[in-house]
């Protein structure tokens, strides 16, 4: 699970709901759902990049 961007998604959905006059309970549920959906995507964590610690310069890790 990658939570990168989940908070941004939550806040964005809350703001959209507020601007559209959506009921608080409804917009919070929609924001939580949107944030959870964001966690299903890979973020910018650098997946699949192996590091050979023995060959890495001392100051790179």
mmCIF file of C-alpha atoms in Angstrom:
data_model
loop_
_atom_site.group_PDB
_atom_site.id
_atom_site.type_symbol
_atom_site.label_atom_id
_atom_site.label_comp_id
_atom_site.label_asym_id
_atom_site.label_seq_id
_atom_site.Cartn_x
_atom_site.Cartn_y
_atom_site.Cartn_z
ATOM 1 C CA UNK A 1 0.000 0.000 0.000
ATOM 2 C CA UNK A 2 1.326 3.426 -0.915
ATOM 3 C CA UNK A 3 -0.263 6.342 0.944
ATOM 4 C CA UNK A 4 1.530 9.021 -1.062
ATOM 5 C CA UNK A 5 -1.046 11.658 -2.024
ATOM 6 C CA UNK A 6 -3.870 10.254 0.114
ATOM 7 C CA UNK A 7 -3.976 13.350 2.319
ATOM 8 C CA UNK A 8 -3.942 15.657 -0.686
ATOM 9 C CA UNK A 9 -6.788 13.690 -2.235
ATOM 10 C CA UNK A 10 -8.780 13.825 0.999
ATOM 11 C CA UNK A 11 -8.400 17.602 1.366
ATOM 12 C CA UNK A 12 -9.190 18.214 -2.309
ATOM 13 C CA UNK A 13 -12.391 16.160 -2.080
ATOM 14 C CA UNK A 14 -13.437 17.940 1.130
ATOM 15 C CA UNK A 15 -12.946 21.320 -0.547
ATOM 16 C CA UNK A 16 -14.954 20.276 -3.607
ATOM 17 C CA UNK A 17 -17.744 19.064 -1.341
ATOM 18 C CA UNK A 18 -17.770 22.311 0.629
ATOM 19 C CA UNK A 19 -17.822 24.428 -2.526
ATOM 20 C CA UNK A 20 -20.739 22.406 -3.885
ATOM 21 C CA UNK A 21 -22.697 22.627 -0.624
ATOM 22 C CA UNK A 22 -22.549 18.903 0.068
ATOM 23 C CA UNK A 23 -23.634 17.682 3.519
ATOM 24 C CA UNK A 24 -20.672 17.246 5.911
ATOM 25 C CA UNK A 25 -21.207 13.521 6.563
ATOM 26 C CA UNK A 26 -21.539 12.821 2.847
ATOM 27 C CA UNK A 27 -18.479 14.811 1.812
ATOM 28 C CA UNK A 28 -16.309 13.302 4.547
ATOM 29 C CA UNK A 29 -17.282 9.780 3.490
ATOM 30 C CA UNK A 30 -16.588 10.627 -0.156
ATOM 31 C CA UNK A 31 -13.223 12.157 0.819
ATOM 32 C CA UNK A 32 -12.251 9.052 2.796
ATOM 33 C CA UNK A 33 -13.256 6.825 -0.120
ATOM 34 C CA UNK A 34 -11.237 8.936 -2.569
ATOM 35 C CA UNK A 35 -8.179 8.885 -0.287
ATOM 36 C CA UNK A 36 -8.440 5.113 0.104
ATOM 37 C CA UNK A 37 -8.636 4.733 -3.668
ATOM 38 C CA UNK A 38 -5.466 6.833 -4.028
ATOM 39 C CA UNK A 39 -3.639 4.251 -1.882
ATOM 40 C CA UNK A 40 -4.184 1.634 -4.592
ATOM 41 C CA UNK A 41 -1.683 3.368 -6.919
ATOM 42 C CA UNK A 42 2.111 3.356 -6.725
ATOM 43 C CA UNK A 43 3.577 6.699 -5.764
ATOM 44 C CA UNK A 44 7.024 8.204 -6.133
ATOM 45 C CA UNK A 45 8.855 5.868 -3.792
ATOM 46 C CA UNK A 46 11.245 4.385 -6.355
ATOM 47 C CA UNK A 47 9.964 0.836 -6.533
ATOM 48 C CA UNK A 48 12.190 -1.735 -8.185
ATOM 49 C CA UNK A 49 15.474 0.148 -7.834
ATOM 50 C CA UNK A 50 17.992 -2.248 -6.280
ATOM 51 C CA UNK A 51 20.893 -0.783 -4.317
ATOM 52 C CA UNK A 52 24.165 -2.669 -3.928
ATOM 53 C CA UNK A 53 25.265 -1.354 -0.546
ATOM 54 C CA UNK A 54 28.763 -2.821 -0.912
ATOM 55 C CA UNK A 55 29.405 -0.755 -4.066
ATOM 56 C CA UNK A 56 27.657 2.459 -2.988
ATOM 57 C CA UNK A 57 29.793 5.439 -1.966
ATOM 58 C CA UNK A 58 29.859 5.994 1.814
ATOM 59 C CA UNK A 59 27.900 9.250 1.611
ATOM 60 C CA UNK A 60 25.117 7.975 -0.673
ATOM 61 C CA UNK A 61 23.101 6.000 1.862
#
